[in-house]
mmCIF file of C-alpha atoms in Angstrom:
data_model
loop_
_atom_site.group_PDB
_atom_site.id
_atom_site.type_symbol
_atom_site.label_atom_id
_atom_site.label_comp_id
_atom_site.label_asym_id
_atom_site.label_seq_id
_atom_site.Cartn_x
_atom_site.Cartn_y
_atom_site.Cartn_z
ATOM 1 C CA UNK N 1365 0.000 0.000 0.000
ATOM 2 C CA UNK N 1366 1.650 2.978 -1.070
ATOM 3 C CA UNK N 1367 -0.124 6.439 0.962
ATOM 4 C CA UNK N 1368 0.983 10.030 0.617
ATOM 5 C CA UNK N 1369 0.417 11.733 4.179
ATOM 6 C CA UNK N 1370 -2.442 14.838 3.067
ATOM 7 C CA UNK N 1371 -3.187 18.016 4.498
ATOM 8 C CA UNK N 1372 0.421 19.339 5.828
ATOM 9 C CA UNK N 1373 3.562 19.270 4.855
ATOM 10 C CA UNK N 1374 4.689 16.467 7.330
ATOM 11 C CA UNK N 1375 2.476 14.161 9.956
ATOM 12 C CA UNK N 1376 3.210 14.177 14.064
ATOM 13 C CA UNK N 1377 5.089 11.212 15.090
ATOM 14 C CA UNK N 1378 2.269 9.253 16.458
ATOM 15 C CA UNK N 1379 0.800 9.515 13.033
ATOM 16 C CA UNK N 1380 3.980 8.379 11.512
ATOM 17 C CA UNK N 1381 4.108 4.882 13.507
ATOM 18 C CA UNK N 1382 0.645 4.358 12.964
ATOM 19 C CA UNK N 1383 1.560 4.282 8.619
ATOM 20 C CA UNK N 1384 4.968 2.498 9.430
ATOM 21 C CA UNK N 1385 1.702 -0.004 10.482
ATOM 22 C CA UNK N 1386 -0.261 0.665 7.263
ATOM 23 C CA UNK N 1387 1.982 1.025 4.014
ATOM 24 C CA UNK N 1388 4.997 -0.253 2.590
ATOM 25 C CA UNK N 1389 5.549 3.370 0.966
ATOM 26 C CA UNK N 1390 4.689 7.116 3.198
ATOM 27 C CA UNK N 1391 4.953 10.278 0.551
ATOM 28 C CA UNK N 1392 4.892 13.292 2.206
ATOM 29 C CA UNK N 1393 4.685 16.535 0.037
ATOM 30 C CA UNK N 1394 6.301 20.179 -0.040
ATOM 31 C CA UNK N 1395 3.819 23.309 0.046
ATOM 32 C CA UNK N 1396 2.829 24.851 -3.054
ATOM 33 C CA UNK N 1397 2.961 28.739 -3.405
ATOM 34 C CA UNK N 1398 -0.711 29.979 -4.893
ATOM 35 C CA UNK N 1399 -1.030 33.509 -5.615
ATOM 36 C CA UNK N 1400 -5.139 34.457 -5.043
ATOM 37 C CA UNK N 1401 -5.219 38.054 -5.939
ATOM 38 C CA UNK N 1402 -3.611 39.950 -2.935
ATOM 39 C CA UNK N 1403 -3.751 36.757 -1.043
ATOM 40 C CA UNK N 1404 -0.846 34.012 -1.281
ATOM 41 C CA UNK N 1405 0.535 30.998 -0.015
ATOM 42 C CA UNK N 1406 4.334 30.730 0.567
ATOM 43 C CA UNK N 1407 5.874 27.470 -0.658
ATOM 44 C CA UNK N 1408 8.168 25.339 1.686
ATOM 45 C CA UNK N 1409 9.562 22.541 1.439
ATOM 46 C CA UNK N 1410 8.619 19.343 3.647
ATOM 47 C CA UNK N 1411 10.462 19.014 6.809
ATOM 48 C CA UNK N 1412 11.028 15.391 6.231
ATOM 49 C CA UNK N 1413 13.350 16.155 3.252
ATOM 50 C CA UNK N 1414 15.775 16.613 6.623
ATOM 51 C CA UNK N 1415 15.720 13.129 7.465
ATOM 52 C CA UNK N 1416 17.502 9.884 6.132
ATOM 53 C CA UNK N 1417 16.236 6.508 6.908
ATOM 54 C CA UNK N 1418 18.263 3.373 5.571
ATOM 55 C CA UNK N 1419 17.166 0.113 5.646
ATOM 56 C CA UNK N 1420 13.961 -0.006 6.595
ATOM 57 C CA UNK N 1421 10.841 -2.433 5.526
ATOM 58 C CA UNK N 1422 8.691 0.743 5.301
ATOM 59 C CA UNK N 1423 10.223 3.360 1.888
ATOM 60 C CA UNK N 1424 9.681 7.042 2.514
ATOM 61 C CA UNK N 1425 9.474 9.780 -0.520
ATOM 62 C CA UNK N 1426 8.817 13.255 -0.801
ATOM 63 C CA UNK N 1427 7.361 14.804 -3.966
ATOM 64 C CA UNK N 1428 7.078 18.496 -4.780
ATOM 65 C CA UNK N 1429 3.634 20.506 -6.141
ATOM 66 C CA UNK N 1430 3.075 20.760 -9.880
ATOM 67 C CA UNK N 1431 4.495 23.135 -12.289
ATOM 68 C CA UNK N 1432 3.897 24.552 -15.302
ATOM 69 C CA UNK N 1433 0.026 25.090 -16.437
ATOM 70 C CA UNK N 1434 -1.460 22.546 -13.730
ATOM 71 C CA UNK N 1435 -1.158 25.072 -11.339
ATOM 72 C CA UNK N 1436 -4.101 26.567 -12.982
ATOM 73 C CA UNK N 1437 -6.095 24.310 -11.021
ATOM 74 C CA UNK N 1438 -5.123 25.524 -8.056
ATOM 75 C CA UNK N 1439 -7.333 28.847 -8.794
ATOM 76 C CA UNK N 1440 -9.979 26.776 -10.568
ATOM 77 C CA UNK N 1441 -10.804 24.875 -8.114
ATOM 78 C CA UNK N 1442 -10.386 27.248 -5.017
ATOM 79 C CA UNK N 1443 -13.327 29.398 -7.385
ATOM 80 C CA UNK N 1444 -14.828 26.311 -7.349
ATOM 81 C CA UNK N 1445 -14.519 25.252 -3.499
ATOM 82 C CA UNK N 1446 -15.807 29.122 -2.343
ATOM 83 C CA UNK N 1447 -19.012 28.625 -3.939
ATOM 84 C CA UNK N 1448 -19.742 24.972 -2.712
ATOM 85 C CA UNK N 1449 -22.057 24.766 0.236
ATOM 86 C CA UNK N 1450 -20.710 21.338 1.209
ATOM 87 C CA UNK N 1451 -16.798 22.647 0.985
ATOM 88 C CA UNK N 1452 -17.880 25.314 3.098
ATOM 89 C CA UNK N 1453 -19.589 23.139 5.783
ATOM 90 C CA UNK N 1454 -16.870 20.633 6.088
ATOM 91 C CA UNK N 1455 -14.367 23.385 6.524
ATOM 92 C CA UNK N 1456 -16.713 24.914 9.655
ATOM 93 C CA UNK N 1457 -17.590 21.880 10.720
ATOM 94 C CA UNK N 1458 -13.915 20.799 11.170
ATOM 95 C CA UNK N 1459 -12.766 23.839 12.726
ATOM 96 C CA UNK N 1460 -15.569 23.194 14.861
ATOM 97 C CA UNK N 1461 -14.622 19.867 15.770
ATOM 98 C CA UNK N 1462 -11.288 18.846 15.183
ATOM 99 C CA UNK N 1463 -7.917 20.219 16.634
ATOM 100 C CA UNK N 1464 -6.091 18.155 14.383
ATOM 101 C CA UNK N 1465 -7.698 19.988 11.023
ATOM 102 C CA UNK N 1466 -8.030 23.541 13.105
ATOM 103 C CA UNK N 1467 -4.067 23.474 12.967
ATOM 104 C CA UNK N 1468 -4.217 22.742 9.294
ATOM 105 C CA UNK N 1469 -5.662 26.126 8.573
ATOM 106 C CA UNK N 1470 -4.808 28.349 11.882
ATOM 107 C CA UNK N 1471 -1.428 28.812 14.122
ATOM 108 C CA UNK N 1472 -3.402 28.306 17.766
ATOM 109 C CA UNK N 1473 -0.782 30.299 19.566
ATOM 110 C CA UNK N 1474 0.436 32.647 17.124
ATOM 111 C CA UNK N 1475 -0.181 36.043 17.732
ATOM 112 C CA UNK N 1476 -2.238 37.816 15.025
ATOM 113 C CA UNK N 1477 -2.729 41.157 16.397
ATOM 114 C CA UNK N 1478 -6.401 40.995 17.279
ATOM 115 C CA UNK N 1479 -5.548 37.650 19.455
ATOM 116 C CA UNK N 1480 -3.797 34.333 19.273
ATOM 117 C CA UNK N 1481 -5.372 31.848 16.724
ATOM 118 C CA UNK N 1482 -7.508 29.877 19.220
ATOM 119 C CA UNK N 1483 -9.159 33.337 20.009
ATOM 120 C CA UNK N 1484 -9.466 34.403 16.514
ATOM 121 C CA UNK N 1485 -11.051 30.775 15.842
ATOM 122 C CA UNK N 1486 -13.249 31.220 19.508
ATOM 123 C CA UNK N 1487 -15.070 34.304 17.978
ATOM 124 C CA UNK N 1488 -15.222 33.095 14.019
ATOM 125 C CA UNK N 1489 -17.042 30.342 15.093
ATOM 126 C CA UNK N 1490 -19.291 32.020 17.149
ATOM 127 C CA UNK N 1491 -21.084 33.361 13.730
ATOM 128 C CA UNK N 1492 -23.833 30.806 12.246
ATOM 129 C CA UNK N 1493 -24.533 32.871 9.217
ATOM 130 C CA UNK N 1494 -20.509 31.915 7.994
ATOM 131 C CA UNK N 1495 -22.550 29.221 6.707
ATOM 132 C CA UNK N 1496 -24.438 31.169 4.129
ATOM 133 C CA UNK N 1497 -23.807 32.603 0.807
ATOM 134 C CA UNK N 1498 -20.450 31.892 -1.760
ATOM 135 C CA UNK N 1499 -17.461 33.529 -0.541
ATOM 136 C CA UNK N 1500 -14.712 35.558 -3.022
ATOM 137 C CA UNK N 1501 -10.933 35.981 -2.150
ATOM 138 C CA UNK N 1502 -10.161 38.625 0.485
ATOM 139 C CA UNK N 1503 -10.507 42.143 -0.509
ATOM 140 C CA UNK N 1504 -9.422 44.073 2.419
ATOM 141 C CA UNK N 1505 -6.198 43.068 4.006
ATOM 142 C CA UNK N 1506 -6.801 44.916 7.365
ATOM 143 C CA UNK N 1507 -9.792 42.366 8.071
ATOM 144 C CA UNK N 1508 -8.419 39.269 8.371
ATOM 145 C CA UNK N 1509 -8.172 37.607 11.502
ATOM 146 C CA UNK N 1510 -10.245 40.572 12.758
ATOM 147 C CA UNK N 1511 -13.322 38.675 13.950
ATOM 148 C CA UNK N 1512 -15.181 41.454 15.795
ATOM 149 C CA UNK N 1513 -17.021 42.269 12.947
ATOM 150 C CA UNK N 1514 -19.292 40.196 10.223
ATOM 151 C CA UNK N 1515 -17.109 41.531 7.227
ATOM 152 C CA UNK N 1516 -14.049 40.382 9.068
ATOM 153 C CA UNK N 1517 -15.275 37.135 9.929
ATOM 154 C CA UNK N 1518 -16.502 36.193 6.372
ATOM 155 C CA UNK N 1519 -12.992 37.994 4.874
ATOM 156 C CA UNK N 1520 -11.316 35.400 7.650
ATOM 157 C CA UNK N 1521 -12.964 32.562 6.487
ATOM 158 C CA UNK N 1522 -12.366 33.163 3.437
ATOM 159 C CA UNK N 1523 -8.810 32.793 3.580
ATOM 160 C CA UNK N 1524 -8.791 29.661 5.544
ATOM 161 C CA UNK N 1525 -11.115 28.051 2.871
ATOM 162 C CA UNK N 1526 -8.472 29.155 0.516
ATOM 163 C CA UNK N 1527 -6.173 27.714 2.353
ATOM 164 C CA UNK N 1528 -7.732 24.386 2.623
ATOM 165 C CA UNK N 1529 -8.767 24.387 -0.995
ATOM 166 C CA UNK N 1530 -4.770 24.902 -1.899
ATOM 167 C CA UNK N 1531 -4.333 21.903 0.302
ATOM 168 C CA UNK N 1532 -6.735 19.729 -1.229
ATOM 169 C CA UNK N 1533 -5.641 20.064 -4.947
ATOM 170 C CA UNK N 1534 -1.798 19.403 -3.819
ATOM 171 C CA UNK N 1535 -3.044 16.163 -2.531
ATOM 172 C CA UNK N 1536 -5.151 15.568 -5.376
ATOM 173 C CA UNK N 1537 -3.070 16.211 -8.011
ATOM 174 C CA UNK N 1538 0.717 14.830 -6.251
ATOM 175 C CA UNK N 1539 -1.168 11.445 -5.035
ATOM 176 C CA UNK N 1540 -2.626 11.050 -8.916
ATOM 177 C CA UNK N 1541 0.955 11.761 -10.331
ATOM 178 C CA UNK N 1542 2.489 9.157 -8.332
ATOM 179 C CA UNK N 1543 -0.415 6.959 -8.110
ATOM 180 C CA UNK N 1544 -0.521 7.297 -4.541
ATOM 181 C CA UNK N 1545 -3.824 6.961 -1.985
ATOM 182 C CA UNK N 1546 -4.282 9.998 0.209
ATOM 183 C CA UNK N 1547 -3.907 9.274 3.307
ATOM 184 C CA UNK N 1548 -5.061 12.204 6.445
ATOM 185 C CA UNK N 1549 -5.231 11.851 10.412
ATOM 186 C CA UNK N 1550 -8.769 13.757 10.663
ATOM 187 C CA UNK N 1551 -12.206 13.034 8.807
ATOM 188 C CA UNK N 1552 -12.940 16.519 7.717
ATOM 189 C CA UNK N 1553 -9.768 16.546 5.522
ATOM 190 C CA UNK N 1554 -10.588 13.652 3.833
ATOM 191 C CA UNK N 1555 -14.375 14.245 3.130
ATOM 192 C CA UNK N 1556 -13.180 17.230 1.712
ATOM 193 C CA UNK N 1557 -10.920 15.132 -0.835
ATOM 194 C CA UNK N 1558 -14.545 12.923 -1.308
ATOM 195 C CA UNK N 1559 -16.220 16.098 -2.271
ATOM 196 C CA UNK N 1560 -14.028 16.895 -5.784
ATOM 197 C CA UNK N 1561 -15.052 13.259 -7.094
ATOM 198 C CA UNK N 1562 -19.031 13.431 -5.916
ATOM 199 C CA UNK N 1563 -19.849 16.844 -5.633
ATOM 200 C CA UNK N 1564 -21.666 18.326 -8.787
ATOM 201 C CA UNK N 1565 -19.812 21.664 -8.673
ATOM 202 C CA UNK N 1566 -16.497 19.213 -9.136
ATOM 203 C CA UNK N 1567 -18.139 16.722 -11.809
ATOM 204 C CA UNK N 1568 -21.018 16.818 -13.782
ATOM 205 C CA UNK N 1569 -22.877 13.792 -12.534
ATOM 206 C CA UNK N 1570 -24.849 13.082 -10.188
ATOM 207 C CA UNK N 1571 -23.248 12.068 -6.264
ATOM 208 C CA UNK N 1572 -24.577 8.871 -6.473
ATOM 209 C CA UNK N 1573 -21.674 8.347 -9.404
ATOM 210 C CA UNK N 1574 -18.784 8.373 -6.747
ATOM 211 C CA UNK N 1575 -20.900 6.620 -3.771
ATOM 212 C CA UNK N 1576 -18.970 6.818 -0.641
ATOM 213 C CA UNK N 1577 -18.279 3.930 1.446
ATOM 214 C CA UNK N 1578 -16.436 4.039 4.727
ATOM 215 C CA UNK N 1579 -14.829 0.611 6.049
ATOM 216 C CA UNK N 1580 -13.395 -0.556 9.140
ATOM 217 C CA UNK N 1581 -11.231 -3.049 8.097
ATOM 218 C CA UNK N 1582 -9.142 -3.720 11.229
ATOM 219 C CA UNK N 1583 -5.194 -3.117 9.630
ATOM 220 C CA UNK N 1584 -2.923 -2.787 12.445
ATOM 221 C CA UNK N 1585 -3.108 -5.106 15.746
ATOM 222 C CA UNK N 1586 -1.018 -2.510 17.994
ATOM 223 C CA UNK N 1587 -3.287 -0.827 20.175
ATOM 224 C CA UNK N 1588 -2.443 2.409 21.049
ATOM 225 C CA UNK N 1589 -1.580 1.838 24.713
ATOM 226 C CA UNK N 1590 1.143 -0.569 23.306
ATOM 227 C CA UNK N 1591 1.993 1.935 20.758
ATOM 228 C CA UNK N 1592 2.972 4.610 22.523
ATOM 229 C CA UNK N 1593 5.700 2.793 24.186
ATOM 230 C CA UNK N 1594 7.292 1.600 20.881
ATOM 231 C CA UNK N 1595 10.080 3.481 18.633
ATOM 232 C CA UNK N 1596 10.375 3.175 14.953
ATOM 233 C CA UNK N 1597 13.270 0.152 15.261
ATOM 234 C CA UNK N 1598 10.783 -1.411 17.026
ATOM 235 C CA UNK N 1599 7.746 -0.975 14.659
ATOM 236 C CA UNK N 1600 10.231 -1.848 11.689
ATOM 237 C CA UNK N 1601 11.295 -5.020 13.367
ATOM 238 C CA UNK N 1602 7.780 -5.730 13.395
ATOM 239 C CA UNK N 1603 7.004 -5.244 10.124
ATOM 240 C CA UNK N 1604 9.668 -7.244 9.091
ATOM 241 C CA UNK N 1605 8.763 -10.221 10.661
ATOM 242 C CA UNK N 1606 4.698 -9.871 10.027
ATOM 243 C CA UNK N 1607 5.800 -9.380 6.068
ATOM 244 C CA UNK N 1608 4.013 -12.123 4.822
ATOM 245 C CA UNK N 1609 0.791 -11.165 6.321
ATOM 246 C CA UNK N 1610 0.649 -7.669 5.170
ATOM 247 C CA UNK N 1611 1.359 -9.039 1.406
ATOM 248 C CA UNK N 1612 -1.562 -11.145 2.179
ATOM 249 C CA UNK N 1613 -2.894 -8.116 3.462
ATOM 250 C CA UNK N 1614 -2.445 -6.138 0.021
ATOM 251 C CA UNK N 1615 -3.747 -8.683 -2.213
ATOM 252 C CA UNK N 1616 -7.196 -8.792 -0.619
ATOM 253 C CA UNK N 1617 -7.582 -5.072 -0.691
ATOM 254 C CA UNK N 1618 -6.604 -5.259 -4.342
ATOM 255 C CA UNK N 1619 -8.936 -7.945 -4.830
ATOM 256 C CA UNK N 1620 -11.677 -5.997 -2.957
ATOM 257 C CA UNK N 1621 -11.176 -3.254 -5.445
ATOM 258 C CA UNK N 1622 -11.595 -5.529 -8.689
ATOM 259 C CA UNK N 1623 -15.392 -6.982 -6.612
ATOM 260 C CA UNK N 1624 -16.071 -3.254 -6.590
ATOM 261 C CA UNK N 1625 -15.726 -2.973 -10.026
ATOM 262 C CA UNK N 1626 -19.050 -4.748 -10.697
ATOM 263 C CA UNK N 1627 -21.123 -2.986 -8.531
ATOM 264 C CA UNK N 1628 -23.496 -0.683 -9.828
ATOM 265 C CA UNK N 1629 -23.098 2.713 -8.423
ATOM 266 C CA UNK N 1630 -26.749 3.047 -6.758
ATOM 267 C CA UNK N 1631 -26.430 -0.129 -4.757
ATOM 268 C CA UNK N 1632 -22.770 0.860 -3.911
ATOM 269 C CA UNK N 1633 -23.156 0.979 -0.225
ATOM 270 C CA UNK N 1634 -25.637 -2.073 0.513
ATOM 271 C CA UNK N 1635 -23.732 -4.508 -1.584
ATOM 272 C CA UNK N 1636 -20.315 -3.070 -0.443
ATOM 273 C CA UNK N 1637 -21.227 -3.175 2.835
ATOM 274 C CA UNK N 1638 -22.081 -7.105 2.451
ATOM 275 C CA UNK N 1639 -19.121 -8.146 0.411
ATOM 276 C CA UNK N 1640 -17.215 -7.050 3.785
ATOM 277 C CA UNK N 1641 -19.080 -8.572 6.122
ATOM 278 C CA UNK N 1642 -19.827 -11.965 4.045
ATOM 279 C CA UNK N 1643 -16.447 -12.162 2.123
ATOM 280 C CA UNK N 1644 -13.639 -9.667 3.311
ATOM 281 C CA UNK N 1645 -13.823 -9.697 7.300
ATOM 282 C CA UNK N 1646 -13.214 -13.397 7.430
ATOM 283 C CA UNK N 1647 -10.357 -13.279 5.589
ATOM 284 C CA UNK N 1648 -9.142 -9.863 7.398
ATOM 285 C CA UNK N 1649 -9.172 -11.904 11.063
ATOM 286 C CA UNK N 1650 -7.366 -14.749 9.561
ATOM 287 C CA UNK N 1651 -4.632 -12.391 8.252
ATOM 288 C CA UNK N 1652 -5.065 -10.380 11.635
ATOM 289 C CA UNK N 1653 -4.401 -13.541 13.784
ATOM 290 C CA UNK N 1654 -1.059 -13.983 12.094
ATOM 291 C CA UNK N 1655 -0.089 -10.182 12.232
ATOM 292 C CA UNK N 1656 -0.522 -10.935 16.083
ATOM 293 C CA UNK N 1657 1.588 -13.744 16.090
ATOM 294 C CA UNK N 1658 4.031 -11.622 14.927
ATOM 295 C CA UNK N 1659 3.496 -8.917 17.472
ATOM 296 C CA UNK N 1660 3.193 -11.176 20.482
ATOM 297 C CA UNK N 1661 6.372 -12.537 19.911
ATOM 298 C CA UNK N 1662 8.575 -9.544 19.779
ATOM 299 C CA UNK N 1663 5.941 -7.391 22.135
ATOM 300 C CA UNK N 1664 4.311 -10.428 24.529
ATOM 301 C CA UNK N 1665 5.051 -8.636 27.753
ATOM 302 C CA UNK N 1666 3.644 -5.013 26.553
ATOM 303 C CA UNK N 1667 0.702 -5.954 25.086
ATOM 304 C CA UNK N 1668 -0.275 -8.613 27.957
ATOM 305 C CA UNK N 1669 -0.223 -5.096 30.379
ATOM 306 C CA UNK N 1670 -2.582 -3.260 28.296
ATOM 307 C CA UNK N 1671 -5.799 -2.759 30.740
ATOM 308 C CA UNK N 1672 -7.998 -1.228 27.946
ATOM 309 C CA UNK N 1673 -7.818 -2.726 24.203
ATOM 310 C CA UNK N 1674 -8.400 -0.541 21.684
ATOM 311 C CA UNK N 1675 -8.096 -2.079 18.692
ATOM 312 C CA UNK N 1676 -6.768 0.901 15.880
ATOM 313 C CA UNK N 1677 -9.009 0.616 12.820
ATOM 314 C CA UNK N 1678 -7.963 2.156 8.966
ATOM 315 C CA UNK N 1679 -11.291 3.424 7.557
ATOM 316 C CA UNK N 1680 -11.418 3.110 3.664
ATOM 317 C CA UNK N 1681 -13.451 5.113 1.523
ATOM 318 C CA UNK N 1682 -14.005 3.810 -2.219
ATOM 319 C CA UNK N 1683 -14.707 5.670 -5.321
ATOM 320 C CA UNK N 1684 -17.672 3.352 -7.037
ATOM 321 C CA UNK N 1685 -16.770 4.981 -10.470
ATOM 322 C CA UNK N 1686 -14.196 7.986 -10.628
ATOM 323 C CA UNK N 1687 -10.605 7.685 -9.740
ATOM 324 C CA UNK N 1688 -8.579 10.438 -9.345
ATOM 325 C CA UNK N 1689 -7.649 11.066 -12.880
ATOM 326 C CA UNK N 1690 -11.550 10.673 -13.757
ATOM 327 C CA UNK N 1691 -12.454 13.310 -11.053
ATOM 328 C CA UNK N 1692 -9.695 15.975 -11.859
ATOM 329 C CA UNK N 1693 -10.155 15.243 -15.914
ATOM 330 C CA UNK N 1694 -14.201 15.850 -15.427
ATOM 331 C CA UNK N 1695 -13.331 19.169 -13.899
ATOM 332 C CA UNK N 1696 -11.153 20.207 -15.934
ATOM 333 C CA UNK N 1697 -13.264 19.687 -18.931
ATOM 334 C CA UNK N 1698 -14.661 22.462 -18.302
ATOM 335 C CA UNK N 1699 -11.907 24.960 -18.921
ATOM 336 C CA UNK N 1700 -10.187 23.286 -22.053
ATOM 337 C CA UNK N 1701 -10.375 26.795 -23.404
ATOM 338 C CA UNK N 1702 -7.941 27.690 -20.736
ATOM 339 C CA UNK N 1703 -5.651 24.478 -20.080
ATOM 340 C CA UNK N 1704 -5.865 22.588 -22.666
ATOM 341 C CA UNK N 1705 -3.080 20.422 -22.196
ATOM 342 C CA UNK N 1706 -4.139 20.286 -18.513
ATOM 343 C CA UNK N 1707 -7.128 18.614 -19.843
ATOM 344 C CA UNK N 1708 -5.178 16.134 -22.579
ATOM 345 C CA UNK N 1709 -3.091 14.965 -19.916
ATOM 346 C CA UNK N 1710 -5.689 13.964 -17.419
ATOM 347 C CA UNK N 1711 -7.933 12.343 -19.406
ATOM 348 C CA UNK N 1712 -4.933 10.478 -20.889
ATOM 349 C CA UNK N 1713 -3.735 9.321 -17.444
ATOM 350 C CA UNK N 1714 -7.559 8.885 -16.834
ATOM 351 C CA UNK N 1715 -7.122 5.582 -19.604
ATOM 352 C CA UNK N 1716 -4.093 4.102 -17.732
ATOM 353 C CA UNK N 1717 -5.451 3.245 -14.648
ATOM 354 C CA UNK N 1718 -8.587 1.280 -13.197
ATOM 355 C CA UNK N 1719 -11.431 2.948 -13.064
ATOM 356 C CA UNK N 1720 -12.311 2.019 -9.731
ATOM 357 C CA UNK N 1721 -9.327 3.251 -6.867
ATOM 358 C CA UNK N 1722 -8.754 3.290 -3.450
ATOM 359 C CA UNK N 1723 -9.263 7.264 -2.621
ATOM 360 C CA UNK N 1724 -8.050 7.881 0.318
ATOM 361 C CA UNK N 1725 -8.021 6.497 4.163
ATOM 362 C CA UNK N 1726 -8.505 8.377 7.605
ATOM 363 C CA UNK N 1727 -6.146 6.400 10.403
ATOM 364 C CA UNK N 1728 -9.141 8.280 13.057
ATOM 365 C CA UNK N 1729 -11.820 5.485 13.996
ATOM 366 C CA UNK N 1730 -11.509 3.226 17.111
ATOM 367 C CA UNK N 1731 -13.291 -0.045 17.366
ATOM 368 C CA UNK N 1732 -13.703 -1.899 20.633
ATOM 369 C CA UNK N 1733 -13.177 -5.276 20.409
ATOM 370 C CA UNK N 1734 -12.630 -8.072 22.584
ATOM 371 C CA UNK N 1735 -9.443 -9.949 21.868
ATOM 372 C CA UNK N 1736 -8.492 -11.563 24.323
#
């Protein structure tokens, strides 16, 4: 499973030992400067470009933004994302709800003249008409993060939806270039990758096209008790030894993908949801029994004191007919005038690859579970 690590330009450690559990290759990617107007984005390069690491079972890559005239997307789609009620509500929603995507968009302690970022955030959110009407890229510098007022809330917003719309598209368009899944540690960030293959404002069919499914497939057997007090020699040890089970492990989510295939998109969810439980889950405790085999025998004193078992879940969210070339070719259909060869390339890429993909997973859902 190869992932590239979405919404920042590197992941917190805890994150990073729950992938070394996931994938056999983590892509992380640098930040793309987007010019909006008067509003901008300053490029940077990943912080894990800093760090070397030989000889490990798990490969690590970093892979810069796009060039040329696919950066025309970038301001395509952020028109796009300020005028779509669902991009909108995702973004509140998760700087509502979620520290993890709040510090995505906002610097909590920085100082931004009218307060830190958590008290910029307090009073933005204290507004429920931010949820109304299209927004437009800031106009007046001196309002943002200057929530006392409705114009400087909505010119505040604005910019953070900007933000997370720049963030999107990198993931979108890196992950399809390397044929990598995007991978994020918070749900918000992830539906909002969902929306540009369902959403009509993104493609010109119908939702039901690109039904959602989300899947807890149980992936790693480390809870996070037990986690906690591993380092990464550890975790690579472990994947060393459990290798055969997490090539088992690939070829039934490959094979999962081909049974989606034949699935027609309105009964996506039902008869997804019953080729898991009937055919898949079965198969995922058998190759979960030996991944624990594995871990007990290098860990059998640390997991035996864990008091409360958690048991860390993947959750997998499948495109029932657009992949990521599909999705970013049917929006950019609509300005061949403009990128052409933006256009000719995606729908050529679009050709090469299966028409139903893995999209992205969210490392966020617990399931109890009693296995002892």
């Amino acid at each position: 499973m190869r992932v590239l690590y979405s919404g920042g330009t590197i992941c917190s450690f805890e994150t990073l030992k729950r992938l070394v559990l996931l994938a056999d290759e983590i892509a992380f990617m640098d930040r793309p400067s987007v010019m909006v107007g008067n509003f901008g984005t300053v490029g940077r390069d990943s912080e894990f470009r800093q760090f070397r690491i030989d000889d490990a079972p798990v490969s690590f890559s970093v892979h810069v933004p796009p060039d040329g005239q696919k950066r025309d997307l970038y301001l395509r789609y952020i028109e796009a994302d300020l005028k779509d009620a669902n991009f909108i509500r995702t973004v509140l929603d998760g700087l509502k709800n979620d520290e993890t995507f709040q510090r995505r968009l906002v610097q909590l302690k920085a100082n931004y003249g009218w307060g830190t970022g958590h008290q910029v955030l307090d009073e933005l959110l204290k507004d429920p008409t931010l949820y109304e009407g299209e927004y437009g890229s800031p106009t007046e510098p001196k309002l943002l993060f200057v929530p006392d007022t409705v114009a400087g809330r909505r010119q505040t917003l604005s910019t953070l939806l900007i933000e997370a719309s720049i963030q999107v598209t990198n993931a979108l368009i890196v992950a399809e270039s390397a044929q990598l899944s995007p991978v994020s540690d918070d749900p918000y960030f992830c539906h909002l990758i969902a929306l540009r293959a369902s959403d009509r404002n993104y493609v010109s069919q119908p939702a039901s096209a690109a039904s959602l499914l989300g899947l807890a497939i149980t992936k790693s057997v480390l809870p996070d008790e037990s986690l906690s007090n591993l380092n990464m020699k550890d975790l690579f040890e472990y994947r060393t030894s459990a290798k055969d089970a997490y090539a088992a492990w690939s070829l039934e989510v490959e094979r999962l993908g081909q049974k989606l295939l034949d699935i027609p998109a309105e009964q996506f969810g039902a008869e997804a949801a019953r080729l898991i439980v009937n055919d898949v889950r079965p198969r995922m405790l058998e190759l979960r029994s030996e991944m624990a085999l594995a871990r007990d025998k290098l860990f059998g004193d640390l997991v035996k004191a864990v008091t409360k078992w958690e048991v860390p879940t993947i959750s997998l969210a499948y495109l029932a007919s657009l992949s990521l070339p599909t999705a970013i070719a049917a929006f950019a259909g609509a300005l061949a005038p403009a990128v052409p060869a933006v256009v000719d390339y995606y729908v050529q890429r679009r050709n090469l690859v299966r028409k139903n993909s893995m999209a992205y997973l969210v490392g966020v859902s617990k399931v109890l579970e009693d296995e002892r």
